[in-house]
Tab-separated table of C-alpha atoms in Angstrom:
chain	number	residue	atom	x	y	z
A	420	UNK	CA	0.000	0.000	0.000
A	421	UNK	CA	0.772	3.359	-0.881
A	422	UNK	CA	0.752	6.863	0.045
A	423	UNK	CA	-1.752	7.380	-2.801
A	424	UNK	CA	-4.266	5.709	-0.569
A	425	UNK	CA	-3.544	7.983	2.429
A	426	UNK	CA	-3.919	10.850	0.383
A	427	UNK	CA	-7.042	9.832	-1.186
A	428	UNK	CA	-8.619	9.232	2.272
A	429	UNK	CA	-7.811	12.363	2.949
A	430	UNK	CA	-9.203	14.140	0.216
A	431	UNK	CA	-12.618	11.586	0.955
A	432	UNK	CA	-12.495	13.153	4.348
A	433	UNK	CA	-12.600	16.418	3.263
A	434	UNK	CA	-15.487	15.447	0.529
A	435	UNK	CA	-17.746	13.914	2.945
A	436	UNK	CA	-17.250	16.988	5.580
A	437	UNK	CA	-17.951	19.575	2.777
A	438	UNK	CA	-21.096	16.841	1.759
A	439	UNK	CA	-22.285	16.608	5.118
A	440	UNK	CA	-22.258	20.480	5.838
A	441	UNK	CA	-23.543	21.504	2.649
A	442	UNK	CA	-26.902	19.280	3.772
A	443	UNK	CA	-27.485	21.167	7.006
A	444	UNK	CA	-26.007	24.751	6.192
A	445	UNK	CA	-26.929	27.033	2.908
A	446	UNK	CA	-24.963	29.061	1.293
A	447	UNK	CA	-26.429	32.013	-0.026
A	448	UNK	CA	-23.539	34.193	-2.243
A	449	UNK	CA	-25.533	37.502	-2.144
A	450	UNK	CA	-25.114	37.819	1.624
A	451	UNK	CA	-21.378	37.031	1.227
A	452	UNK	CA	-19.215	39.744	2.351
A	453	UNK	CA	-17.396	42.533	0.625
A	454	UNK	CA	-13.978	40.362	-1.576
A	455	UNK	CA	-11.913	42.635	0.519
A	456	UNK	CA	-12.255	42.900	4.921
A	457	UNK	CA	-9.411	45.742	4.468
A	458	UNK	CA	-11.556	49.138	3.402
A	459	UNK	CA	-14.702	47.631	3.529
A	460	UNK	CA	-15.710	49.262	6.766
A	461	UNK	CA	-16.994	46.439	8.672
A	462	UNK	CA	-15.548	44.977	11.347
A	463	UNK	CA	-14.038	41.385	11.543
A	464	UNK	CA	-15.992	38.866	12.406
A	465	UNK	CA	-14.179	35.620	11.606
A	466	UNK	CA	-13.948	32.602	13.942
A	467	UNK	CA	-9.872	32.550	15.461
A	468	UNK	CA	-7.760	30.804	17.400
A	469	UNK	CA	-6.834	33.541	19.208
A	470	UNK	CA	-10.271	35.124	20.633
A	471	UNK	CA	-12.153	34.918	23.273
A	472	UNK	CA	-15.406	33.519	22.963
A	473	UNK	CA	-17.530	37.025	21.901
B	380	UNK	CA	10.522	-7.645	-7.516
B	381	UNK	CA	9.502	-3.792	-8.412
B	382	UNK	CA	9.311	-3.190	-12.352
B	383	UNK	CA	9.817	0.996	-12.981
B	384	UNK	CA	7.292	1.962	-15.513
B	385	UNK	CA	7.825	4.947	-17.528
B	386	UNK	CA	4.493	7.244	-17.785
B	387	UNK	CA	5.244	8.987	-20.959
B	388	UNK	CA	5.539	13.004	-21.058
B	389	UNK	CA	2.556	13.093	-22.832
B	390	UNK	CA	0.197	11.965	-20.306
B	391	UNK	CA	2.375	13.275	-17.480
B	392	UNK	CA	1.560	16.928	-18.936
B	393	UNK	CA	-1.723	16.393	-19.349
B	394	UNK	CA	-1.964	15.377	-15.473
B	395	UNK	CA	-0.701	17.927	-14.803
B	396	UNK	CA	-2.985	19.868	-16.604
B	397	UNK	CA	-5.756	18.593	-14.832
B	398	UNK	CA	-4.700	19.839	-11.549
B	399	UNK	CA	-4.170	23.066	-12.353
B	400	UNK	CA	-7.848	22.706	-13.531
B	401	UNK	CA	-9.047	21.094	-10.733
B	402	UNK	CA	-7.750	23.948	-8.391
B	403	UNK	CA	-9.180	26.669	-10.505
B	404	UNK	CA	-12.189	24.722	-10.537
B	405	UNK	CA	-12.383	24.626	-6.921
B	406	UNK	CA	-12.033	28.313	-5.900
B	407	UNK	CA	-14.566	28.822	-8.742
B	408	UNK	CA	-17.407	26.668	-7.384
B	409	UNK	CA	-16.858	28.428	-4.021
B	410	UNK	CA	-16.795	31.929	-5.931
B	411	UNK	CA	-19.868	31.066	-7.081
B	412	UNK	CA	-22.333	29.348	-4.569
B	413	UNK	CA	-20.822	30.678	-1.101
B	414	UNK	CA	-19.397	34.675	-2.304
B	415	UNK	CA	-16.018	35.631	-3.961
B	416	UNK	CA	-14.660	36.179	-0.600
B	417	UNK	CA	-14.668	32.718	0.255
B	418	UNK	CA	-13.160	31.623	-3.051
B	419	UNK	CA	-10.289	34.089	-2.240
B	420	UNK	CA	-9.954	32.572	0.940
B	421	UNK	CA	-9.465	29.096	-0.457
B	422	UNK	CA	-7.284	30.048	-3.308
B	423	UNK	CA	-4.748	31.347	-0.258
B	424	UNK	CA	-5.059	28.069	1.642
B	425	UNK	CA	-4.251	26.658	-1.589
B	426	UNK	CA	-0.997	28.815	-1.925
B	427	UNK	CA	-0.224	28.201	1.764
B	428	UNK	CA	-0.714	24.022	0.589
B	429	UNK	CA	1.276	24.877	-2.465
B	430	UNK	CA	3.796	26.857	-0.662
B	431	UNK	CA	4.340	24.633	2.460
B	432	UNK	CA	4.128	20.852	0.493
B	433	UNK	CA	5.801	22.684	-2.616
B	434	UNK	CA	9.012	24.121	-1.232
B	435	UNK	CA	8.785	21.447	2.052
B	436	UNK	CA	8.836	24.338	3.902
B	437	UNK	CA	7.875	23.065	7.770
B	438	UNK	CA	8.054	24.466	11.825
B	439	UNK	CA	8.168	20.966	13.605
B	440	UNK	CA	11.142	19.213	11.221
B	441	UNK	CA	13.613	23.019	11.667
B	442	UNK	CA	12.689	22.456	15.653
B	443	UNK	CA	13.836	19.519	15.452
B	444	UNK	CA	16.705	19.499	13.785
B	445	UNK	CA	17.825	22.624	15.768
B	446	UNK	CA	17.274	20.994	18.961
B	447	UNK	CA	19.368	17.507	17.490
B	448	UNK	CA	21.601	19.059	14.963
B	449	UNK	CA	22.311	22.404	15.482
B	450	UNK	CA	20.746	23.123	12.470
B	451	UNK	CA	18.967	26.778	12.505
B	452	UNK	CA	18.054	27.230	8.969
B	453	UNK	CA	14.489	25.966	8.732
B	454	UNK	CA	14.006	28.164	12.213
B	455	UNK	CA	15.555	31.489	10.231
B	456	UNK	CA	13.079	31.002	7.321
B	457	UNK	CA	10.136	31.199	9.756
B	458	UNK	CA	11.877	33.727	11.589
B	459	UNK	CA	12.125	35.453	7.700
B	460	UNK	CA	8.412	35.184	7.088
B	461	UNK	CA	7.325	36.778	10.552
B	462	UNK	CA	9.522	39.455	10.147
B	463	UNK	CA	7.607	40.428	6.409
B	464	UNK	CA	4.483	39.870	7.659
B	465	UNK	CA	5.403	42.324	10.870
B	466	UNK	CA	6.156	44.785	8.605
B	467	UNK	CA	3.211	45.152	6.746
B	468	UNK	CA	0.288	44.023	9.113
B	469	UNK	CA	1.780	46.344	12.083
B	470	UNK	CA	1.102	49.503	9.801
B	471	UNK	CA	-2.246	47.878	8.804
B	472	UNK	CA	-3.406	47.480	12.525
B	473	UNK	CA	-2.747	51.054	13.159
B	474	UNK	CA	-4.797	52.579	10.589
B	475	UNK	CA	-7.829	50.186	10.065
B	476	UNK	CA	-8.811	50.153	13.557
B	477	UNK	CA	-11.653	47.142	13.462
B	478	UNK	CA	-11.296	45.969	9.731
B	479	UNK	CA	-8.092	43.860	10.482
B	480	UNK	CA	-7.162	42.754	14.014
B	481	UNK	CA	-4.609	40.684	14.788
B	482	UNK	CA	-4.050	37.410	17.303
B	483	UNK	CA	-3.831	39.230	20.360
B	484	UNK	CA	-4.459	36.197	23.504
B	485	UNK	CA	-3.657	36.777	26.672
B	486	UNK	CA	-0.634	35.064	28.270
B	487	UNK	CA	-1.979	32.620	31.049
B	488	UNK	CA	-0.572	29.359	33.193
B	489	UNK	CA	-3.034	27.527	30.759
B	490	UNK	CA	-1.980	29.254	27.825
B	491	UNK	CA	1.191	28.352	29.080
B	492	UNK	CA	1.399	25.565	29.491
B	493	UNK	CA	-0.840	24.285	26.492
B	494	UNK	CA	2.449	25.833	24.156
B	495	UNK	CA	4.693	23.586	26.072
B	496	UNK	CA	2.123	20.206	25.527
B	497	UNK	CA	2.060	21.350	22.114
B	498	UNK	CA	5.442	21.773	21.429
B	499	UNK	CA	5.842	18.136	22.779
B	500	UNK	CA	3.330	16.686	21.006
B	501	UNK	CA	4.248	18.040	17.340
B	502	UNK	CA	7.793	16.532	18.103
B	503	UNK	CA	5.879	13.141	18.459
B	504	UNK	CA	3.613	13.388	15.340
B	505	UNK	CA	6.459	15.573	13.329
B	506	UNK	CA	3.482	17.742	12.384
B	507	UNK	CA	2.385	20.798	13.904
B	508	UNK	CA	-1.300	22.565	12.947
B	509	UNK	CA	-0.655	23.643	9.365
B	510	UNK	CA	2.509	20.438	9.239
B	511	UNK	CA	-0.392	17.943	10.505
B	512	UNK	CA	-2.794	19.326	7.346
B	513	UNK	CA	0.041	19.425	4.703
B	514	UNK	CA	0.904	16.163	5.583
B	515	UNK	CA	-2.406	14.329	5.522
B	516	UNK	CA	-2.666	16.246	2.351
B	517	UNK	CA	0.135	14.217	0.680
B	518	UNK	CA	-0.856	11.003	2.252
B	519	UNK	CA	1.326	10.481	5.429
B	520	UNK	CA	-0.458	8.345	7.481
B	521	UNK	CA	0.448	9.351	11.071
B	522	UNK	CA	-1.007	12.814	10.290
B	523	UNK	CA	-3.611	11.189	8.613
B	524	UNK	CA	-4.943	9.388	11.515
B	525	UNK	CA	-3.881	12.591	14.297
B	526	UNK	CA	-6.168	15.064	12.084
B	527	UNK	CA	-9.315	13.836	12.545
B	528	UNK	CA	-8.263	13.569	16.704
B	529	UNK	CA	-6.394	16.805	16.547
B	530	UNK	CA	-9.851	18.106	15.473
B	531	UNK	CA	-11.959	16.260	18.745
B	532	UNK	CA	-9.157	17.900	21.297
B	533	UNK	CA	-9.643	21.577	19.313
B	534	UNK	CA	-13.087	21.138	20.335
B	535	UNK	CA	-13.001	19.661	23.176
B	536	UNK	CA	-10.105	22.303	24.508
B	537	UNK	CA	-12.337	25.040	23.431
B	538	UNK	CA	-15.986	23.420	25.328
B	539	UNK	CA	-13.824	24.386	28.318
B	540	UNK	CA	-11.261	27.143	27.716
B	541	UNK	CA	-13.094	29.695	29.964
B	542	UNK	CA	-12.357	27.028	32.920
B	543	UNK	CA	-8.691	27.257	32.045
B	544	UNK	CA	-7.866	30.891	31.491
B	545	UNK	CA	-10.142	31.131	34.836
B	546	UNK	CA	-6.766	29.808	36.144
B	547	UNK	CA	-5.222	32.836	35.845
B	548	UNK	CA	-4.089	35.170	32.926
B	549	UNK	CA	-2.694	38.741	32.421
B	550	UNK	CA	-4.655	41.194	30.473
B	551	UNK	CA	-4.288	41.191	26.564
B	552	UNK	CA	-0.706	42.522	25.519
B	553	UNK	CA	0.160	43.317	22.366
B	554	UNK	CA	2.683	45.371	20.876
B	555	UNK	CA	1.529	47.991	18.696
B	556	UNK	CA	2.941	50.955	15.994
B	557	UNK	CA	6.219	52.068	14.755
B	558	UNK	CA	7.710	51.331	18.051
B	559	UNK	CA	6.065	47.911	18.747
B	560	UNK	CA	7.240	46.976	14.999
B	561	UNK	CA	10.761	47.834	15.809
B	562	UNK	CA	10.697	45.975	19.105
B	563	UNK	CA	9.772	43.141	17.301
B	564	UNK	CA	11.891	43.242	14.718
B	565	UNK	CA	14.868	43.663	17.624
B	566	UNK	CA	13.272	40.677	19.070
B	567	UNK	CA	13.271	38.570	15.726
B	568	UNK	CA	16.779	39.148	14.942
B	569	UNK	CA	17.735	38.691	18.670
B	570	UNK	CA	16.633	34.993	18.209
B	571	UNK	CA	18.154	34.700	15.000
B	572	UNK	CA	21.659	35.870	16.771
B	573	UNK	CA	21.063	33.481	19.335
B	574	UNK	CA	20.243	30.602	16.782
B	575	UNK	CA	23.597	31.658	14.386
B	576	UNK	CA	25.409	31.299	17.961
B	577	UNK	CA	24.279	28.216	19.190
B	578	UNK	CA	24.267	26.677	15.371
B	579	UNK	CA	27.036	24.080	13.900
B	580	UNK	CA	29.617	24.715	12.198
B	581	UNK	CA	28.284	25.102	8.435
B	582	UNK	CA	24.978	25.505	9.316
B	583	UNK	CA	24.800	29.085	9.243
B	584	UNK	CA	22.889	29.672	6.067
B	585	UNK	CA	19.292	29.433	5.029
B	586	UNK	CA	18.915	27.924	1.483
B	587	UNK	CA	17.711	29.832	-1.256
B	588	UNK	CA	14.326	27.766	-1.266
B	589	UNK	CA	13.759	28.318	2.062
B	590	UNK	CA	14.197	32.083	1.569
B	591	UNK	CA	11.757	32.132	-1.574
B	592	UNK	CA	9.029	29.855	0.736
B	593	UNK	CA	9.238	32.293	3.361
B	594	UNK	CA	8.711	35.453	1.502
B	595	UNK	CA	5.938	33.768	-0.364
B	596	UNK	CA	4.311	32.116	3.014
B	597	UNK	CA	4.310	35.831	3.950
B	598	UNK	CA	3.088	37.519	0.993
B	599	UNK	CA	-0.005	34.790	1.431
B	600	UNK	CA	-0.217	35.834	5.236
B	601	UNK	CA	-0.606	39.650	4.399
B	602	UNK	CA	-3.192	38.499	1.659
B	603	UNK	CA	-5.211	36.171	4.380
B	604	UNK	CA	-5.106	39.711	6.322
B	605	UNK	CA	-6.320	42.113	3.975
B	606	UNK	CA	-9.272	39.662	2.399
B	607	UNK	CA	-10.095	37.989	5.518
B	608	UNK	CA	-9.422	41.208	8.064
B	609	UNK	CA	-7.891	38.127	11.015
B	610	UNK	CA	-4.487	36.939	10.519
B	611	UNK	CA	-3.779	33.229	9.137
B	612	UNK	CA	-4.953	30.367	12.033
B	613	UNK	CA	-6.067	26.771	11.728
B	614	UNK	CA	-7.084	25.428	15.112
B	615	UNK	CA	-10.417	27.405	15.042
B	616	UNK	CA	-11.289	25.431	11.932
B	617	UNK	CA	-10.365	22.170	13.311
B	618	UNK	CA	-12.980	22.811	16.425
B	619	UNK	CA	-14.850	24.053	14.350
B	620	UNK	CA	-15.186	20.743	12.111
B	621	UNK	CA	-15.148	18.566	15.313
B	622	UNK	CA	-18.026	20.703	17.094
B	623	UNK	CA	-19.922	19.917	14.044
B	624	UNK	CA	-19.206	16.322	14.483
B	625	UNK	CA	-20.490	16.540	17.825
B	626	UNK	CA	-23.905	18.005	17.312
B	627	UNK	CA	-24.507	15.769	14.265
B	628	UNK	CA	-24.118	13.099	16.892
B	629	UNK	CA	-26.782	15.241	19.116
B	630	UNK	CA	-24.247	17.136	21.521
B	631	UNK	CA	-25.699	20.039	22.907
B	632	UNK	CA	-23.151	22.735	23.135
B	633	UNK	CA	-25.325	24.996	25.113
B	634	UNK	CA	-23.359	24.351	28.049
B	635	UNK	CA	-20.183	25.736	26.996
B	636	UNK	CA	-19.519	29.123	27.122
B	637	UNK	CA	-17.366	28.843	24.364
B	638	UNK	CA	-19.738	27.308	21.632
B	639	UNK	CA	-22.471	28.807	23.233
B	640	UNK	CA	-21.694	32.207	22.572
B	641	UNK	CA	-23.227	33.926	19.795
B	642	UNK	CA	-20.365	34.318	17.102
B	643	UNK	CA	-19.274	30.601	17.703
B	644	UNK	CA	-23.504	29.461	17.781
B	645	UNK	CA	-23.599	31.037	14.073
B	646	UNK	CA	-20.383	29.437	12.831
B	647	UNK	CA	-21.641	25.958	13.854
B	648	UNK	CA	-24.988	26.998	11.910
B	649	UNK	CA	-22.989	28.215	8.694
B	650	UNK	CA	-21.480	26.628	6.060
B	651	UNK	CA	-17.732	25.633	6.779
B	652	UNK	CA	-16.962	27.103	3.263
B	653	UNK	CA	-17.909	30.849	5.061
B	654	UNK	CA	-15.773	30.184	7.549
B	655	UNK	CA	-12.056	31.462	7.274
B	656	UNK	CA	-10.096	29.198	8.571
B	657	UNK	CA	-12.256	26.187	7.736
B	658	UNK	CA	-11.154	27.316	4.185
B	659	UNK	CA	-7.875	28.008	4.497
B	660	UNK	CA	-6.968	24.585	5.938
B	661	UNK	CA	-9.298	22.787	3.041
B	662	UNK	CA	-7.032	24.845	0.784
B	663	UNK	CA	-3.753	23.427	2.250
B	664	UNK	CA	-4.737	19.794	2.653
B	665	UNK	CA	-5.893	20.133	-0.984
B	666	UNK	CA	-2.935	22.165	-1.981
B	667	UNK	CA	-0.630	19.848	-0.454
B	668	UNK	CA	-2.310	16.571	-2.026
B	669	UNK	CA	-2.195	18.578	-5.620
B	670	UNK	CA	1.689	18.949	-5.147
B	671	UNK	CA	2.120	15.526	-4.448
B	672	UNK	CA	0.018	14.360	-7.292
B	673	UNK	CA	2.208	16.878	-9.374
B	674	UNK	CA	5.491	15.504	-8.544
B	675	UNK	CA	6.433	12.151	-10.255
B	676	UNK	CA	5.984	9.561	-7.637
B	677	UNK	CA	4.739	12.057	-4.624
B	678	UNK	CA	2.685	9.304	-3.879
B	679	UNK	CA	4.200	6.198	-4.694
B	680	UNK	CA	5.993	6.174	-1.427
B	681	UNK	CA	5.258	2.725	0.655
B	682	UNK	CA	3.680	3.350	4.207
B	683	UNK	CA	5.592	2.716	6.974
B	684	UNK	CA	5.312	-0.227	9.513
B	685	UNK	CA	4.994	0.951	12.703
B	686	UNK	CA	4.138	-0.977	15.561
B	687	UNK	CA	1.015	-0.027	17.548
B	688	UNK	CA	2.110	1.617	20.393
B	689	UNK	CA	3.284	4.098	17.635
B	690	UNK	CA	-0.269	4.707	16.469
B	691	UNK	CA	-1.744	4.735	19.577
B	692	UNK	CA	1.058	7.317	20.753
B	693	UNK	CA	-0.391	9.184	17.432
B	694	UNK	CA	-3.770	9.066	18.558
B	695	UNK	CA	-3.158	10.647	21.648
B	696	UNK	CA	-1.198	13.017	20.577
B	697	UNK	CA	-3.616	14.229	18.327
B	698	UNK	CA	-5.994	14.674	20.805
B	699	UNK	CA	-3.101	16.751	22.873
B	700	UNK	CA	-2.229	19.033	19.843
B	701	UNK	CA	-5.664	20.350	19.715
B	702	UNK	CA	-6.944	20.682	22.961
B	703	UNK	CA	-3.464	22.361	24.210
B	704	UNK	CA	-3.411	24.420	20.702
B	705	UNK	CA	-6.975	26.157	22.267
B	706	UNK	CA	-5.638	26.729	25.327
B	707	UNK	CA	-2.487	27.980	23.954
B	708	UNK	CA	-4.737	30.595	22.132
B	709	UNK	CA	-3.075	29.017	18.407
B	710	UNK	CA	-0.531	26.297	17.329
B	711	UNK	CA	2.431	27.316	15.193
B	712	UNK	CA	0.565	29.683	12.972
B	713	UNK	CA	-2.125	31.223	15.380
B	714	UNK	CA	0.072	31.334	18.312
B	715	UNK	CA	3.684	31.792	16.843
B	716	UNK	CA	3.377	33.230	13.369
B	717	UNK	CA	0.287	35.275	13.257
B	718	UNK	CA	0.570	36.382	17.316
B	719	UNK	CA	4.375	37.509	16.608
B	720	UNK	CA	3.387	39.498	13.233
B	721	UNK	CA	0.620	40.742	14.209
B	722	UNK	CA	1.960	41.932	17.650
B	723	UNK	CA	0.603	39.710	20.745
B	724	UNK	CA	3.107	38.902	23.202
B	725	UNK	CA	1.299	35.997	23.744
B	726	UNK	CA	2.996	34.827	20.525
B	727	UNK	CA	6.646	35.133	22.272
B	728	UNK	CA	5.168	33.151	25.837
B	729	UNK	CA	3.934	30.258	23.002
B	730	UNK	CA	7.242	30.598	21.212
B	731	UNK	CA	9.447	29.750	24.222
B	732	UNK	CA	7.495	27.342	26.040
B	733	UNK	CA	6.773	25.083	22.808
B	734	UNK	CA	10.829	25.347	22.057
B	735	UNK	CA	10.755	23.600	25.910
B	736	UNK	CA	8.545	21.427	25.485
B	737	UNK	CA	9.598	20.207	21.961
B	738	UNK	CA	12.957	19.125	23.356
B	739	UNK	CA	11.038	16.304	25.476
B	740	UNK	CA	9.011	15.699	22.648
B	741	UNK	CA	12.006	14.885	20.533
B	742	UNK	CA	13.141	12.558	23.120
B	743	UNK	CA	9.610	10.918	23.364
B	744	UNK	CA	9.510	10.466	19.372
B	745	UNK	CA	11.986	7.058	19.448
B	746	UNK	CA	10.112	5.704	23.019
B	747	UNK	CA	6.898	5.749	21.610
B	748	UNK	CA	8.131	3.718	18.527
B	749	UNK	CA	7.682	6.589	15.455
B	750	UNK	CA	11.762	6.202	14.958
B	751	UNK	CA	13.795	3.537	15.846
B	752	UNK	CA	15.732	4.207	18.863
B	753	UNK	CA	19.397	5.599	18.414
């Protein structure tokens, strides 16, 4: 066996998490944010390692 | 008996071909149905895959071999790619007060110590938070099996972090401005002194592909900035993933104060593809697997035979390089690169207590059967 299986499992994983979440979340790409968080006047709101729980 | 069988140009280009497609493809299809923000996003995890898997550019492999060899190239690089990012996202903190904000994290006895369990436990695995992604990316199994766990402790770190930095921790501080920058810089090349001091004898260079990784590894850190206005992370993905996992399974959540609150509650609601460091680690395990499909035989490379203690020392320390990452406030990237750049001192506290505690891990490595024993 191969690392071409490992990778492939990996890439499955990935699949079946984007699969699973795209069943119980939409995505709607007219309430997406401005392309750019720099001059676009809104603050950041992104999930981070870093912060405290807001 | 192995027989080599050429693949002829031909059909090697054409492969080739197809991954380039496939990637454009990719950042398309999340241009279109989730916003072009969030294709941006996952065309820089891509670079960062590209980059990292690309160039073998790594933060657990130059620990280690500065801690066994002497060797403090690998550790310059990163050193390199702080010190570019500092330079640009200090000036870009000061003047878009709210747009961007860095990694600023308190320093704490959890935070702490979680850099030091950390430290240890990407010695064991050889992977830290983006290594563990690039990795599983191009099919090495022992990050393959620590992701998924690394993702469980990330969530299960964060269910409780309040509990921890209840412990005790010092207000948030960061350093900030023209000054701040050049104290960092100071400190940067302070570390790099020490490391040319400490370093064998011809040791003291970086190679030129390090030095081209770095810049670019930067240049992909400012752009995470400006289009996502947070600096580059993973572990907040990784929880992120596994908190999903755990309502699927019909967790309720509303007892943490972490996933309970109401940033996190929408996150677990939304699509990972809107979330930005969901994305960005997609983009490097998929970057990472496209490099190795790229290169001829990137993943014709046997697995190894390791004996079980070896995977169950991988299991756990999975499970220890995500919870300790969330109590560390970041891994390698959150903590170290992103905290430093952006200015947290918390980033210097994680720096020097994962240094400690990847020397024991580097001991622990050969004990737990992932190397044979010297």
């Amino acid at each position: 066996m191969t690392r071409r299986f490992t990778a492939s499992l990996a890439i499955a994983f990935l699949g079946l998490l984007i699969l699973f979440d795209s069943a119980t979340a939409d995505l709607n790409p007219y309430k997406a944010p401005p392309l750019l968080a720099l001059g676009s006047g809104a603050a950041a709101s992104g999930g981070f390692c870093g912060a405290m729980p807001e | 008996m192995t027989v080599a069988v050429a693949e002829p140009s031909g059909s090697w280009g054409a492969r080739r071909g197809l991954i380039v497609l496939a990637a454009l493809g990719l950042v398309l299809a999340v241009a279109l149905l989730a916003g072009a923000r969030y294709g941006l996003l996952l065309a820089i995890g891509l670079g960062f895959g590209l980059v990292l898997e690309g160039l073998r550019f790594g933060f657990a492999g130059p620990w280690r071999a500065m801690i066994l060899r002497r060797d403090p190239s690998g550790i310059l690089a990163q050193l390199l790619a702080i010190a570019v990012v500092a330079l640009v996202a200090f000036p870009l903190l000061s003047g878009a007060s709210g747009e961007v904000v860095g990694a600023a994290a308190p320093i704490g006895w959890a935070m702490a110590g979680g850099a030091f369990v950390f430290g240890a436990a990407m010695q064991v695995v050889l992977g830290c938070g983006s290594g563990t992604l690039v990795n599983a990316g191009s099919g090495n199994p022992v990050s393959l099996l620590a992701l998924p766990f690394f993702a469980i402790g990330s969530f299960l770190g964060a269910y409780g972090l309040i509990w921890w930095t209840d412990l005790g921790a010092l207000p948030i501080l960061t350093l900030t401005g023209t000054s701040g920058l050049a104290v960092t810089l100071v400190l940067l090349a302070a570390v790099a002194g020490l490391l040319l001091m400490l370093a064998a004898p011809g040791t003291r260079h970086v190679p030129r592909r390090l030095v081209i990784a770095a810049l670019l590894l930067a240049a992909l850190a400012i752009g995470n900035l400006v289009v996502a206005g947070q600096p580059w992370g993973v572990v907040y993905g990784l929880g992120l993933w596994g908190a999903k996992g755990a309502v699927a399974l019909g967790a309720d959540l509303s007892g943490s104060a972490f996933w309970a609150a109401p940033g996190n509650a929408g996150r677990l609601e939304a699509s990972v593809l809107t979330d930005v460091t969901s994305l960005t680690n997609i983009g490097i395990i998929t970057g990472a697997f496209l490099v190795a499909c790229w290169r001829r035989g990137g993943l014709s490379q046997p697995l190894p035979k390791l004996p079980a203690r070896a995977w169950a020392a991988t299991i756990v320390a999975g499970l220890l390089l995500g919870y300790s990452a969330r109590l560390a406030f970041g891994c390698n990237v959150g903590a170290f690169f992103s905290g430093i750049s952006t200015g947290s001192l918390h980033g210097w506290v994680w720096f020097a207590m994962a240094f400690a505690g990847a020397c024991v891990g580097v001991r622990l490595r050969p004990i737990l059967g992932l190397e044979p024993r010297p």
